[in-house]
Coordinates of C-alpha atoms and ligand atoms in Angstrom, one line a residue:
X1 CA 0.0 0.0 0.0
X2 CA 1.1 3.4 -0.4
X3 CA 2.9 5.3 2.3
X4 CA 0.6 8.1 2.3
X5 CA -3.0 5.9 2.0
X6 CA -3.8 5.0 5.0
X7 CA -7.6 3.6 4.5
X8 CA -7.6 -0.1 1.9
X9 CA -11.6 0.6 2.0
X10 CA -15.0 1.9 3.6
X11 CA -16.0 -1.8 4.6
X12 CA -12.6 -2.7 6.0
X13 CA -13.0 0.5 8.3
X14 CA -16.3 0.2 9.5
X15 CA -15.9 -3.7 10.0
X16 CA -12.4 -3.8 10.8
X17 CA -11.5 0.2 12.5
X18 CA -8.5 -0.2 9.7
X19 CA -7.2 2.8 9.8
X20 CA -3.9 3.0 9.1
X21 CA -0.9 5.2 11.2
X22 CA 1.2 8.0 8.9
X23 CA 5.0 7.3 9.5
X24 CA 5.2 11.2 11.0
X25 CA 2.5 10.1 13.9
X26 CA 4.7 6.8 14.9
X27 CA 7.6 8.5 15.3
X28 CA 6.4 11.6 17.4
X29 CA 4.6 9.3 19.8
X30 CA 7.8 6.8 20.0
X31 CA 9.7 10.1 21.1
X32 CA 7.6 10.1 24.1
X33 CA 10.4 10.3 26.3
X34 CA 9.5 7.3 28.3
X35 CA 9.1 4.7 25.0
X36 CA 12.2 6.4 24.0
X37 CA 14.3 4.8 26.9
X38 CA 12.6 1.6 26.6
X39 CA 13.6 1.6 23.3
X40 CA 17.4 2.5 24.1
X41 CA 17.1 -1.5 25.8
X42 CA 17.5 -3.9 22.3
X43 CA 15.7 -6.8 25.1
X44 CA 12.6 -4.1 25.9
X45 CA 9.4 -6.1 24.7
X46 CA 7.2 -5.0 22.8
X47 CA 3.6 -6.0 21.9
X48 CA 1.3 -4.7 18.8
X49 CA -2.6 -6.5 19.5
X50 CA -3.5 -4.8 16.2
X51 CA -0.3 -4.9 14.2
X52 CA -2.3 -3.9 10.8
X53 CA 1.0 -3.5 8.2
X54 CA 3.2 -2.4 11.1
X55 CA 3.6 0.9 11.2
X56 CA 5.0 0.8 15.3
X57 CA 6.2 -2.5 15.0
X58 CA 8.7 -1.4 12.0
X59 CA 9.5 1.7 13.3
X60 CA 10.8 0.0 16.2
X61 CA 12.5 -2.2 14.7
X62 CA 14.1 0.7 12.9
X63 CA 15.2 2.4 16.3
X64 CA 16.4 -1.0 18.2
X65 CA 18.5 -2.2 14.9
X66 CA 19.9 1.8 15.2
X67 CA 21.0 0.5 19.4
X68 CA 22.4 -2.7 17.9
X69 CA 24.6 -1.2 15.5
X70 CA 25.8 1.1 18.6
X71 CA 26.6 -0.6 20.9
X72 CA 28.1 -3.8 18.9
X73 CA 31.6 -4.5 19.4
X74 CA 32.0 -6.7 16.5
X75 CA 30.4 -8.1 13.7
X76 CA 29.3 -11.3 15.3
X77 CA 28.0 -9.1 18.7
X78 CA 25.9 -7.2 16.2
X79 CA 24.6 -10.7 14.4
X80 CA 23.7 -11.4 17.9
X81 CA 22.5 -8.3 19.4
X82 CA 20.4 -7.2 16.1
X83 CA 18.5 -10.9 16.7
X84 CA 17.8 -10.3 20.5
X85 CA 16.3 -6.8 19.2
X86 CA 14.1 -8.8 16.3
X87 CA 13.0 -11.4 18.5
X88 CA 11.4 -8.7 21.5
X89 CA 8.9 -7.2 19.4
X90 CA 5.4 -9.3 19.0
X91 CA 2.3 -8.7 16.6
X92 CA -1.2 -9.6 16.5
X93 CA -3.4 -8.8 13.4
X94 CA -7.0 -10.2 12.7
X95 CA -6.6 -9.8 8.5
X96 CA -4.2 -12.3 6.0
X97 CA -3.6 -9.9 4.1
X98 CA -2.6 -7.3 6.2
X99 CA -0.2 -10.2 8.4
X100 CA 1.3 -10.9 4.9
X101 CA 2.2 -7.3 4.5
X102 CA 3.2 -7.4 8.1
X103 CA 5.7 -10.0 8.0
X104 CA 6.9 -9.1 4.4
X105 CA 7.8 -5.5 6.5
X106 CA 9.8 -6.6 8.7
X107 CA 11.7 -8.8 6.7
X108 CA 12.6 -6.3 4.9
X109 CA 13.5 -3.7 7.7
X110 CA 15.6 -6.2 9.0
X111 CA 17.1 -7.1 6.2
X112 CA 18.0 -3.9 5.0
X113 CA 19.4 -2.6 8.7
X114 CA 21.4 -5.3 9.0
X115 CA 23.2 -5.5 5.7
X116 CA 23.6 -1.4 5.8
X117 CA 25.5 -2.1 9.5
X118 CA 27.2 -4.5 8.1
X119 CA 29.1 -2.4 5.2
X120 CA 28.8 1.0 7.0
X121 CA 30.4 0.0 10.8
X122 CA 32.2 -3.8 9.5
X123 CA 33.1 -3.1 5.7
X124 CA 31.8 -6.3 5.5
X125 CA 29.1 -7.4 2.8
X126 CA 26.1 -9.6 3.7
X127 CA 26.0 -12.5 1.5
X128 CA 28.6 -15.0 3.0
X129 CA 27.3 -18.1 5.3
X130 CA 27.1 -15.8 8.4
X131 CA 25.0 -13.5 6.7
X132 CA 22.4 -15.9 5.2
X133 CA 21.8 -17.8 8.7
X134 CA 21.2 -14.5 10.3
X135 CA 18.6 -13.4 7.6
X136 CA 17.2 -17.0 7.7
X137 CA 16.9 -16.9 11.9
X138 CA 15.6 -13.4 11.4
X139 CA 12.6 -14.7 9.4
X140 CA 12.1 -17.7 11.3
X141 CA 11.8 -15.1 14.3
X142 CA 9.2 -12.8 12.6
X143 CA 7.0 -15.4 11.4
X144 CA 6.9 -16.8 15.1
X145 CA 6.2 -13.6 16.4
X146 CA 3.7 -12.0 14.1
X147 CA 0.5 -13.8 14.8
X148 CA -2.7 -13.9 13.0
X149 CA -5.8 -14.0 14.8
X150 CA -8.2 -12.1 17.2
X151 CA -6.3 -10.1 20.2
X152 CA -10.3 -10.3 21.8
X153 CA -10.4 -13.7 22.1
X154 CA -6.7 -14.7 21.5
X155 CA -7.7 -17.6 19.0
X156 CA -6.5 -18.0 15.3
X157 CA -9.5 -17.7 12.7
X158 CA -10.1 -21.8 12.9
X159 CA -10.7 -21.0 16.9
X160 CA -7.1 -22.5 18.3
X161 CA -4.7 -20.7 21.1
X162 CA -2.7 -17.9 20.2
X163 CA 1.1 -19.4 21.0
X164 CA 3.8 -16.9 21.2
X165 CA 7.3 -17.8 21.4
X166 CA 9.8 -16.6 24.0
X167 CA 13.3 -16.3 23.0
X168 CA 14.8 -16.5 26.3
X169 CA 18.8 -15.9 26.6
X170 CA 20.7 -18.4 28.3
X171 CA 23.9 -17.6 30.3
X172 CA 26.7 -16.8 27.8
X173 CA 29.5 -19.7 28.2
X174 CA 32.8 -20.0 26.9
X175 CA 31.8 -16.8 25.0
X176 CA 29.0 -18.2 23.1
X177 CA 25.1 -17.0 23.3
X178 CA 22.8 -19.7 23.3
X179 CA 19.3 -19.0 23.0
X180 CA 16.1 -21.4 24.7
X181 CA 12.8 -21.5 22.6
X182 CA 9.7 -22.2 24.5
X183 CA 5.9 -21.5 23.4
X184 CA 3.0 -20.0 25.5
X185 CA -0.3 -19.5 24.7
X186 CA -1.5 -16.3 24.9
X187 CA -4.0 -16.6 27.5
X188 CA -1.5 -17.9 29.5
X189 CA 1.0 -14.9 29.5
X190 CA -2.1 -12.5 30.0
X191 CA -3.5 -14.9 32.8
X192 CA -0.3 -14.3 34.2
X193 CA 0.1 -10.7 33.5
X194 CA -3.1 -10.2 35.2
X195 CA -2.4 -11.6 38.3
X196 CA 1.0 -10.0 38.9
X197 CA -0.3 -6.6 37.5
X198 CA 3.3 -6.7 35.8
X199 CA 1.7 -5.2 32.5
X200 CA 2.8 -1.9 32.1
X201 CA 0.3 0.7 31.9
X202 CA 0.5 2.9 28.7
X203 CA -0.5 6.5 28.3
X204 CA -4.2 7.2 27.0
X205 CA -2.4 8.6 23.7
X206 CA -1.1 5.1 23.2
X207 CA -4.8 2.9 23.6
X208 CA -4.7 2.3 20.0
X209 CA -1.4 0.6 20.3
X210 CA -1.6 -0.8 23.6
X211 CA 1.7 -1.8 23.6
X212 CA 2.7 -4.3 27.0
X213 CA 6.1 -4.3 27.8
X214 CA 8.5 -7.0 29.4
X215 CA 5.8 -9.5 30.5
X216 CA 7.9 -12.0 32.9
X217 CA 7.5 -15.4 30.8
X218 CA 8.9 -17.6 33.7
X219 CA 5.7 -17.5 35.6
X220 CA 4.9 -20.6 37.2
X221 CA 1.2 -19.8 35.7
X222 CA 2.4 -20.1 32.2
X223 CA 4.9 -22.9 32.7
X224 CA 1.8 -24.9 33.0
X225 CA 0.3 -23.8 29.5
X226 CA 3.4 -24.5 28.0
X227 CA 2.3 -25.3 24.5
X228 CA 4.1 -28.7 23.3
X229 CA 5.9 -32.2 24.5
X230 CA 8.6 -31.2 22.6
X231 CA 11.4 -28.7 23.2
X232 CA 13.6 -26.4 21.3
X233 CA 17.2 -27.3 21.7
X234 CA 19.4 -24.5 22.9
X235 CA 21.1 -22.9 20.4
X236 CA 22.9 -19.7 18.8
X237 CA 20.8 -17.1 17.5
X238 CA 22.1 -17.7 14.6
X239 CA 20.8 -21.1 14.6
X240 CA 17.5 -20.6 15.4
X241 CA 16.2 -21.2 12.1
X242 CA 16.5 -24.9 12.1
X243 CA 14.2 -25.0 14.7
X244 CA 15.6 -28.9 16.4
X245 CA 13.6 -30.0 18.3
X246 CA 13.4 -32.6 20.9
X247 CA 11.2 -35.0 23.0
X248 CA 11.0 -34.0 26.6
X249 CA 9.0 -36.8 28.9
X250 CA 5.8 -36.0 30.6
Ligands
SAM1 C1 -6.7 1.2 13.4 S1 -5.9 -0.1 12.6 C2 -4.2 0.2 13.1 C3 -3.2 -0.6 12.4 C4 -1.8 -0.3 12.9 N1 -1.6 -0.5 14.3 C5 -1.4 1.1 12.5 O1 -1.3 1.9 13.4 O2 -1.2 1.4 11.3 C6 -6.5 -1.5 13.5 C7 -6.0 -2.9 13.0 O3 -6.4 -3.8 13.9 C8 -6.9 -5.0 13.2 N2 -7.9 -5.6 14.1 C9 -9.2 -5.3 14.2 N3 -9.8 -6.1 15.1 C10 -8.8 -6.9 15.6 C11 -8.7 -8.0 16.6 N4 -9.8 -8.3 17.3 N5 -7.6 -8.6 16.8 C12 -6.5 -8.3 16.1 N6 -6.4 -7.3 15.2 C13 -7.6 -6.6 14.9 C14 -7.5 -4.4 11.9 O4 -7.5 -5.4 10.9 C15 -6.5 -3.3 11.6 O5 -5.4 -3.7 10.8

């Protein structure tokens, strides 16, 4: 869709409230000074329960891979820190084709940040084997992350759970980064949200985005609704895309 339309049609607003953000209107209300520092953290998470083509949810990405490329002390710390900013940001969106869009987005923000970093601060080029396993993890990520289906009742359109995936950083040894999958549904995490009252409270300005930040998925509450009898095997980043899996008894 064009940058500056930011209606698809009559029907889709009055059955849908699609209305789409202007660029201009993201980024004064991500200056808030508050969003700004969360945004300063790459780990801060974010949440979009009506993602449409990702206006906020690119933006952000934007902003965190601008962090990344800061504070990275090498190539491989930004491969690695420009993930861990990817993999904090969540989307829900109720329309295909919008999710499509969506997705398609941040593909391409990522993409493109990453492979800009990598000539501008490594004079390195971003089509050798490194490269194409972070791109690859970077989609696995997105399509994890950007959900479609109905924030109201946290089901997909065929009436399953909503599972989101938590991409939980494990203690760095020997200097490598491994990374822990798990699943939640999405009840789950707002069960548990609810009961702690750890959601953060947005301004009014922000109700259309409602964005919740750092939900705590190590909740006892949610352990129990963890989503399958398999488990992702620990692994870099990087790796992520293979998505190994393995049995873990009951
Ligand atoms: C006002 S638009 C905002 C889109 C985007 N956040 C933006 O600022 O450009 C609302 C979006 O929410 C989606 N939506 C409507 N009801 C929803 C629901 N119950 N669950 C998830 N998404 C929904 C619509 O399809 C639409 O894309």
């Amino acid at each position: 869709m064009p940058e500056n339309q930011l209606i698809k049609s009559k029907s889709r607003v009055l059955q849908h409230g699609e209305v789409f953000t202007p660029l201009e209107t993201v980024k004064q209300m991500l200056d808030e000074p508050k969003l700004k520092e969360a945004l300063y953290d790459i780990s801060t998470t974010f949440l979009e329960p009506s993602a449409g083509e990702g206006a906020f949810l690119v933006e952000i990405l934007t902003r965190k891979m601008r962090v990344a490329k800061e504070l990275a002390e090498s190539r491989l710390d930004f491969d690695d820190k420009s993930l861990i900013a990817l993999s904090s940001l969540y989307g829900v969106e109720l329309l295909e084709d919008n999710v499509e869009t969506l997705v398609m987005n941040m593909i391409m923000t990522f993409s493109q940040g990453y492979s800009e970093t990598l000539v501008e601060k490594f004079d390195e080029k971003a089509n050798d084997a490194k490269s194409k396993h972070v791109l690859e993890s970077a989609k696995t990520i997105i399509r994890a992350n950007m959900l479609q289906g109905n924030t109201l009742t946290r089901k997909d359109a065929d009436g399953n759970p909503l599972y989101f995936s938590e991409w939980k950083l494990l203690p760095v040894k020997r200097g490598v980064q491994k990374v822990q999958r798990k699943t939640y549904t999405f009840d789950a995490i707002i069960n548990q949200s609810e009961e702690e009252s750890s959601v953060v409270e947005t301004e009014p300005v922000f109700e259309e985005i409602d964005l919740l930040a750092d939900v705590d998925f190590e909740d006892e509450s949610s352990k129990t609704d963890t989503a399958k009898t398999v488990r992702y095997v620990p692994c870099r980043l990087t790796e992520v895309y293979q998505e190994l899996v393995e049995d873990v008894a009951e």
